[in-house]
Coordinates of C-alpha atoms in Angstrom, one line a residue:
X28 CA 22.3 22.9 -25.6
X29 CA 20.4 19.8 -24.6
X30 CA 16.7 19.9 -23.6
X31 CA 15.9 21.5 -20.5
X32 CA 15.0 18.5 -18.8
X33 CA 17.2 16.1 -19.6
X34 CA 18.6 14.1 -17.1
X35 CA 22.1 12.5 -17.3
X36 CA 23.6 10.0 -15.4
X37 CA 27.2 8.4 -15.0
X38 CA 27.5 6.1 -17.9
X39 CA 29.2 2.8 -18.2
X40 CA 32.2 4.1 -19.8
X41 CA 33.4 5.7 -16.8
X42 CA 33.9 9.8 -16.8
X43 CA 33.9 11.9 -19.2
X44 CA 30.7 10.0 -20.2
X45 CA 27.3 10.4 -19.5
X46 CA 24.1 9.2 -20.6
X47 CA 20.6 10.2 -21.0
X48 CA 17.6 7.6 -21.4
X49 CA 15.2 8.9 -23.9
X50 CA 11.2 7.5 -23.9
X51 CA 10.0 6.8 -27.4
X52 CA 6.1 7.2 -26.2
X53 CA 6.3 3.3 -28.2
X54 CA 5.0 0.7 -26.5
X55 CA 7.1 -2.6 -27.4
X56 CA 7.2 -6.2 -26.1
X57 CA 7.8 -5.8 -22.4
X58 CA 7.1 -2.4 -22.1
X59 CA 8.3 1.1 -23.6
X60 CA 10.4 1.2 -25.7
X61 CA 13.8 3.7 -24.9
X62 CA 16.9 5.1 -27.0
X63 CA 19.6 6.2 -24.8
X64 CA 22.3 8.7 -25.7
X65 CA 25.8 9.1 -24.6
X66 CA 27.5 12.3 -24.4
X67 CA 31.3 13.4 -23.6
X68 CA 31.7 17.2 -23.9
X69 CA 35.1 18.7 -24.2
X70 CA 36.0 21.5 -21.5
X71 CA 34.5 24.9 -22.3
X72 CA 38.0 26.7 -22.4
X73 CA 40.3 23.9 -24.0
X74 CA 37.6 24.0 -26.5
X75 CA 37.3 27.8 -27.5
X76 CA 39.5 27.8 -29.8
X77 CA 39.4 24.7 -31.4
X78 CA 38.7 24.0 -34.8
X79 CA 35.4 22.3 -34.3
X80 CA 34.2 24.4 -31.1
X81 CA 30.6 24.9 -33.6
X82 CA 30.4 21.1 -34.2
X83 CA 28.0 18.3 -32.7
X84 CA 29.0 15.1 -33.7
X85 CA 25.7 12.2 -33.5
X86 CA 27.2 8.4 -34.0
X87 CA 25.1 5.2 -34.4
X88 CA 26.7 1.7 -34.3
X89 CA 26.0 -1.5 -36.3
X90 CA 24.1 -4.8 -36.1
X91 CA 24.4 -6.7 -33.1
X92 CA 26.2 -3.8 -31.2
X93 CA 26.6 -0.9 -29.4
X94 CA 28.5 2.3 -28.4
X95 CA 32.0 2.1 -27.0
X96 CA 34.6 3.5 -28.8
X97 CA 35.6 6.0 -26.7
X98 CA 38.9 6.7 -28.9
X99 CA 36.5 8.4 -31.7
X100 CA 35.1 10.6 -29.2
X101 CA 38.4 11.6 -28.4
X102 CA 38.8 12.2 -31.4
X103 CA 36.5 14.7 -31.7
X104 CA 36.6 16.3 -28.7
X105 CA 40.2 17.0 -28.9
X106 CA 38.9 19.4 -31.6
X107 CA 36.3 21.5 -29.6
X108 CA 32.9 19.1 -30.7
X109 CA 30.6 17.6 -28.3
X110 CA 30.3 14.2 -28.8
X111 CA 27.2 12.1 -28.7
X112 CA 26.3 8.5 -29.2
X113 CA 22.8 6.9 -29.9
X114 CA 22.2 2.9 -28.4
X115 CA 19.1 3.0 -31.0
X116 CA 16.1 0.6 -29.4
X117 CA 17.0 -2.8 -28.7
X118 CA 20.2 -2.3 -28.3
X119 CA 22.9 -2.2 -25.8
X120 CA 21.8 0.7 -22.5
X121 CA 18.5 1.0 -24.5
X122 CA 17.9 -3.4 -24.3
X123 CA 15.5 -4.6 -21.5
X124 CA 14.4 -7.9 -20.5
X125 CA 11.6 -9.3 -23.0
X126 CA 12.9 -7.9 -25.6
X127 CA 14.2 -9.2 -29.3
X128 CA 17.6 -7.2 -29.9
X129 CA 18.0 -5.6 -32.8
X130 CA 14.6 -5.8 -33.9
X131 CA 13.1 -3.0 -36.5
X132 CA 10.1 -3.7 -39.2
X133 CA 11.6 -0.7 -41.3
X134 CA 14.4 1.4 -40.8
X135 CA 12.5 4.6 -41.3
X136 CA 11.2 3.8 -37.8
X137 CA 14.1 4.7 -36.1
X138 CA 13.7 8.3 -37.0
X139 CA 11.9 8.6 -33.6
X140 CA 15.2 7.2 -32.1
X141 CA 17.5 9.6 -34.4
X142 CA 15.4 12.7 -33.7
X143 CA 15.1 11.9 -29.3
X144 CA 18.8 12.0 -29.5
X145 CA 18.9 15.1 -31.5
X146 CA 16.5 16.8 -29.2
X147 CA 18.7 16.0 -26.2
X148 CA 21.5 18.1 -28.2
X149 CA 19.6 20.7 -28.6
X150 CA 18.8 19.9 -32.8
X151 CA 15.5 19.1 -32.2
X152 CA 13.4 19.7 -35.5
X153 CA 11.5 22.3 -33.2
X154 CA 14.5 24.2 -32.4
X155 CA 15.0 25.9 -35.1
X156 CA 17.6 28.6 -34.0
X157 CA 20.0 25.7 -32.5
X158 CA 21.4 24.0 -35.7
X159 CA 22.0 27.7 -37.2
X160 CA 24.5 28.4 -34.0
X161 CA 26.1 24.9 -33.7
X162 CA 26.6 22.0 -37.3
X163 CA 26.0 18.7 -36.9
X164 CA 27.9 15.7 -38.3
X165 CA 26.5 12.3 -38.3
X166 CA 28.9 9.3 -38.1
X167 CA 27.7 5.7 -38.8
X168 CA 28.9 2.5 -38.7
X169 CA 28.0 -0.4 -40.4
X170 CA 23.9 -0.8 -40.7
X171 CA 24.1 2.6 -38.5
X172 CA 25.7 3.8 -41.6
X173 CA 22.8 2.9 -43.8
X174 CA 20.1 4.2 -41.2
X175 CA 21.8 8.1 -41.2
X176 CA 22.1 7.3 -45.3
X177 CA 18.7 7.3 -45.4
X178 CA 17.6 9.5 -42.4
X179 CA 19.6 12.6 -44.0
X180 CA 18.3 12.5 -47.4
X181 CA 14.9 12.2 -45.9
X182 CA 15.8 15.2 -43.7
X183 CA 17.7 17.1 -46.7
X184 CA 19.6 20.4 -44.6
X185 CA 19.7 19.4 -41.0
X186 CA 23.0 17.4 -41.2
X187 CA 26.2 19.7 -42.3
X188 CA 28.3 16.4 -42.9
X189 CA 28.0 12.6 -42.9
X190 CA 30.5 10.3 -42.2
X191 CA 30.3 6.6 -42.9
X192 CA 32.6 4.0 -41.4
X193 CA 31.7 0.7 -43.6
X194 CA 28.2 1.4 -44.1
X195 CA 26.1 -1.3 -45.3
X196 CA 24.6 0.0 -48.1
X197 CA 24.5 -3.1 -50.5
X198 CA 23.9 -7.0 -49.6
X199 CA 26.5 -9.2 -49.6
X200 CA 25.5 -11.1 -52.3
X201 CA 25.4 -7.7 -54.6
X202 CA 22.6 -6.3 -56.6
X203 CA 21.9 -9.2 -58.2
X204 CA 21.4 -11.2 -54.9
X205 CA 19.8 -9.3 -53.6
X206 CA 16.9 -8.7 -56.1
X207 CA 16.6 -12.5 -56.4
X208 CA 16.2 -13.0 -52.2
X209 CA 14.0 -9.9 -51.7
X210 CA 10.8 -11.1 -52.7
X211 CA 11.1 -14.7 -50.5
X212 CA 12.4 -12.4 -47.6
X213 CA 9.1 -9.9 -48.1
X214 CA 6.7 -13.3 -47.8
X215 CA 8.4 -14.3 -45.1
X216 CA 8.3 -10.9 -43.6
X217 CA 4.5 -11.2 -43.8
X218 CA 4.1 -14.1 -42.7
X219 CA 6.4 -14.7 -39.8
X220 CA 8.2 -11.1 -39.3
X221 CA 9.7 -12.2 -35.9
X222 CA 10.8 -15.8 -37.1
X223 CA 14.0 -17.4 -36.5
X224 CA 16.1 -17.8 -39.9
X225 CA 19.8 -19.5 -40.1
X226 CA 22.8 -18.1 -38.5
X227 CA 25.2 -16.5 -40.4
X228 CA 27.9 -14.9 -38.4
X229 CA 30.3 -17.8 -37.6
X230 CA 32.1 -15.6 -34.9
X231 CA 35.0 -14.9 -37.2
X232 CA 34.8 -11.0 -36.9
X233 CA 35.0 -11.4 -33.1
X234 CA 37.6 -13.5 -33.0
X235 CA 39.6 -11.1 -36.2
X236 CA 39.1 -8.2 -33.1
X237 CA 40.1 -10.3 -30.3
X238 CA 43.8 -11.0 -32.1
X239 CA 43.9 -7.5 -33.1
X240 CA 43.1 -6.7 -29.4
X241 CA 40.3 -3.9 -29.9
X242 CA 37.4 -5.9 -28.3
X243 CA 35.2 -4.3 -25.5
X244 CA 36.1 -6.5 -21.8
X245 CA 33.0 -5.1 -20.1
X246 CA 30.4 -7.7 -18.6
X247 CA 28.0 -6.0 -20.7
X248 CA 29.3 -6.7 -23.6
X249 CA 28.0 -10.6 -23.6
X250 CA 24.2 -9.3 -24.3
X251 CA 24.8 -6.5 -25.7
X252 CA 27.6 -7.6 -28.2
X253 CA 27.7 -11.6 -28.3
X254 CA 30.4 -13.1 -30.2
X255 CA 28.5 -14.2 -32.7
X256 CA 25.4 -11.3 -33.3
X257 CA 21.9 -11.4 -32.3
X258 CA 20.1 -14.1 -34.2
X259 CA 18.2 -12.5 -37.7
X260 CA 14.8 -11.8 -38.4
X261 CA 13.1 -12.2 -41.4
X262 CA 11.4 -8.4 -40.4
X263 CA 14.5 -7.2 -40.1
X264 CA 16.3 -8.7 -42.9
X265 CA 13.2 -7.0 -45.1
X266 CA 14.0 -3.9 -43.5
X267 CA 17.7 -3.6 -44.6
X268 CA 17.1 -4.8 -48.1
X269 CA 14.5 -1.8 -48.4
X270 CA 17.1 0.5 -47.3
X271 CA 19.3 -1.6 -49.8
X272 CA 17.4 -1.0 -52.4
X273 CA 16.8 3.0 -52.2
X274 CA 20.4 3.3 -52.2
X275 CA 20.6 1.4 -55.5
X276 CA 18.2 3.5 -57.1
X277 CA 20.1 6.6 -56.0
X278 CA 19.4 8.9 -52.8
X279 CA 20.7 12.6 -51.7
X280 CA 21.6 13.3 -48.7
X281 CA 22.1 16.9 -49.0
X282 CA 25.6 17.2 -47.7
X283 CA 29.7 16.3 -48.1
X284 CA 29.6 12.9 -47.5
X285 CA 32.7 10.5 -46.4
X286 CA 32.8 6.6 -46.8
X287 CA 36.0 4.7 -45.0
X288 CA 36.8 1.7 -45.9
X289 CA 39.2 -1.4 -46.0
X290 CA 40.9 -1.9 -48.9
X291 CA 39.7 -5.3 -49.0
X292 CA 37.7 -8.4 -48.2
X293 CA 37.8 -11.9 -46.6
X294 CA 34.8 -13.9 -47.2
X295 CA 33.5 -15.5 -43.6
X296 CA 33.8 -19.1 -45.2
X297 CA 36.4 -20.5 -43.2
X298 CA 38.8 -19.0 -40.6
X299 CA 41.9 -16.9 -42.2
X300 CA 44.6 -14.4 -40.9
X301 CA 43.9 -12.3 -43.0
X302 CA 40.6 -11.6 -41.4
X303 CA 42.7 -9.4 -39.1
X304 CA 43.6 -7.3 -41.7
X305 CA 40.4 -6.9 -44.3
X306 CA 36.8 -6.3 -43.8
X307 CA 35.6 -10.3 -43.1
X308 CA 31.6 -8.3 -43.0
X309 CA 31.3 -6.8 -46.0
X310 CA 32.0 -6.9 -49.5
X311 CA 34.2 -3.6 -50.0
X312 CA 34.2 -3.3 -53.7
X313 CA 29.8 -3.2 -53.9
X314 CA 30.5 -0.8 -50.4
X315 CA 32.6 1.7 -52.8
X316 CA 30.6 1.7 -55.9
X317 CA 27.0 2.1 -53.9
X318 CA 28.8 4.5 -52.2
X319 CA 28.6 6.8 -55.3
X320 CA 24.7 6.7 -55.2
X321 CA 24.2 8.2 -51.5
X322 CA 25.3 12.1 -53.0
X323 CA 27.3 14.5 -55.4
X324 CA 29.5 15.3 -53.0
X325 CA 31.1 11.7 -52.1
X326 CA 35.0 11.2 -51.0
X327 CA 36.0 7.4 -50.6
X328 CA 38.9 6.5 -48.4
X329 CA 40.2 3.0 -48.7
X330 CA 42.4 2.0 -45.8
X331 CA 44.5 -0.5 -46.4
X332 CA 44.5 -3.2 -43.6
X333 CA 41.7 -2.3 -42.2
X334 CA 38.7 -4.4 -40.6
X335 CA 35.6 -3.7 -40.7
X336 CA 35.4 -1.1 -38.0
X337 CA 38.1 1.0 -39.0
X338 CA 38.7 2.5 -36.0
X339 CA 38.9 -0.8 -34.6
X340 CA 41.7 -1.8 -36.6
X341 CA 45.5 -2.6 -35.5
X342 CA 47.4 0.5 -35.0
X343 CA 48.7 1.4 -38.6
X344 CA 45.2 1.5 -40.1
X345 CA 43.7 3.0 -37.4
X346 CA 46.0 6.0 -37.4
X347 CA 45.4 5.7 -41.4
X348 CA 41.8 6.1 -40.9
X349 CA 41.9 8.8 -38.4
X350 CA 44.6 10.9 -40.6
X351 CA 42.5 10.2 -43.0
X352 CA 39.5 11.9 -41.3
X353 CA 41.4 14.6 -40.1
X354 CA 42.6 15.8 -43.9
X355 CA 38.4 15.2 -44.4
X356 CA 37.1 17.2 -41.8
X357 CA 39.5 20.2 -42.7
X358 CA 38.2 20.3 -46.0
X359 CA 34.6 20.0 -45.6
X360 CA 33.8 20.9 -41.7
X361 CA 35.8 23.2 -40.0
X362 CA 37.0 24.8 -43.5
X363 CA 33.0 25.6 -44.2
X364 CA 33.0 27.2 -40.9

């Protein structure tokens, strides 16, 4: 049950979503500072005797993105849960004018964000009694992946499953990278937290999803998804190599955990075809073997042709990946019903 004054409006998606904007009580460049949360419910009495009719499913996108796959809440509606989605601060519905998108100083910060949105499902921390009647599963993507990572071994019990689509839980570069650029990222941090630093995303992941047809065609998607990301930070770029660095030296977050991936990589060099079929973001192979340090209860799914958002994937990998799911959640959600 959401909180009993939550408001929800008609959302950009169209019906059956809503959306909620949640205050932060965090005063930010231009103002306060908002989350918003997106909800799609599934009808009372198709759901009653679905397998996942106990289940609230939290999901928070990437970098430089926001939430609109309304296929994975399909998904898991079709199965009884009630769906919500998290724009963290900065970010697409939560954005306003003024404001740097995407901006964090750590990622521990957006635990006010995480728990707002949990609030409005009724898991609040001070509800006690709700997360006993109803289990919550938190799916990530990308650097949204990485933030639950380390929100649910902070917050050991609350989550009943986590499920990561290519979470960014290691630098490009690997280990070894990233221990040698840490230190001249931290100086600049402190110096200049908010400074511009190179570009890095050449376009090529749009342009993978444009021929594979899975892009967003809403206005909104020009600020709140540009072709080629928000410009970096050297704050934020800090930010995600602390959370790189707990994972490498091992975390728990308390619960079956599930890690989709492609089978394989294209490095964003130059523009290939193949880009359309492999994960042209993120370096796989580090993705898998970090993978091992987020739990003891880890399952890695590899989906072959997959891009970097699975579920954004062409047709054959994207029924993979949700077969793939499916087979999961029997074993580890509605089986520990």
């Amino acid at each position: 049950m959401a909180g009993p004054s939550q408001e929800w409006v008609p959302d950009v998606l169209g019906k059956p979503f809503a959306q909620s904007t949640l205050p932060l009580d965090i005063e930010g460049e231009g103002g306060p500072l908002v989350a918003t949360v997106v909800r799609s419910i599934p009808n009372p009495v198709a759901a009653l005797f679905a397998p996942l009719r106990e289940v609230d499913v939290l999901y928070v996108h990437g970098w430089s993105d926001y939430f609109f796959q309304t296929e994975v809440a399909r998904f898991w509606t079709r199965r009884g849960a009630r769906f919500f989605a998290l724009d963290l601060r900065r970010y697409g519905r939560s954005l306003r004018p003024g404001q740097q998108p995407g901006y964090i100083d750590a990622l521990d910060d957006y635990d006010a964000d995480i728990e707002a949105a949990l609030t409005a499902m009724g898991h609040g921390e001070a509800m006690t009694d709700a997360p006993a009647r109803r289990r919550l599963v938190l799916l990530g993507h990308s650097t949204g992946g990485l933030t639950l990572t380390l929100w649910a071994a902070r917050h050991a019990g609350r989550a009943a499953a986590l499920v990561l689509n290519s979470p960014w839980l290691e630098l490009q570069l690997g280990a070894i990278g990233r221990q040698a650029l840490a230190p001249l990222v931290d100086i600049r941090a402190r110096l200049d937290p908010r400074g511009v630093q190179p570009a890095v995303d050449f376009g090529f992941y749009t342009r993978a999803q444009d021929e594979v047809g899975t892009l967003p065609t809403a206005p909104e998607r020009a600020t709140w998804r540009p072709d080629r990301g928000f410009p970096t930070a050297p704050g934020w770029l800090a930010a995600v190599l602390d959370g790189h660095r707990r994972i490498a030296a091992g975390v728990e977050v308390g619960c079956p955990a599930l890690v989709m991936l492609s089978a394989r990589s294209t490095p964003p060099l130059t523009w290939k075809e193949s880009m359309t079929s492999s994960d042209s973001v993120l370096v796989v192979d580090d993705i898998a073997r970090a993978a091992t340090r987020i739990g003891s209860l880890v399952t890695v799914a590899r989906i072959d042709g997959a891009i970097h958002d699975v579920f954004l994937s062409r047709p054959e990998p994207r029924a993979a990946a949700y077969r793939a799911l499916d087979r999961w959640i029997a074993a580890y959600v509605d089986h520990a019903r």
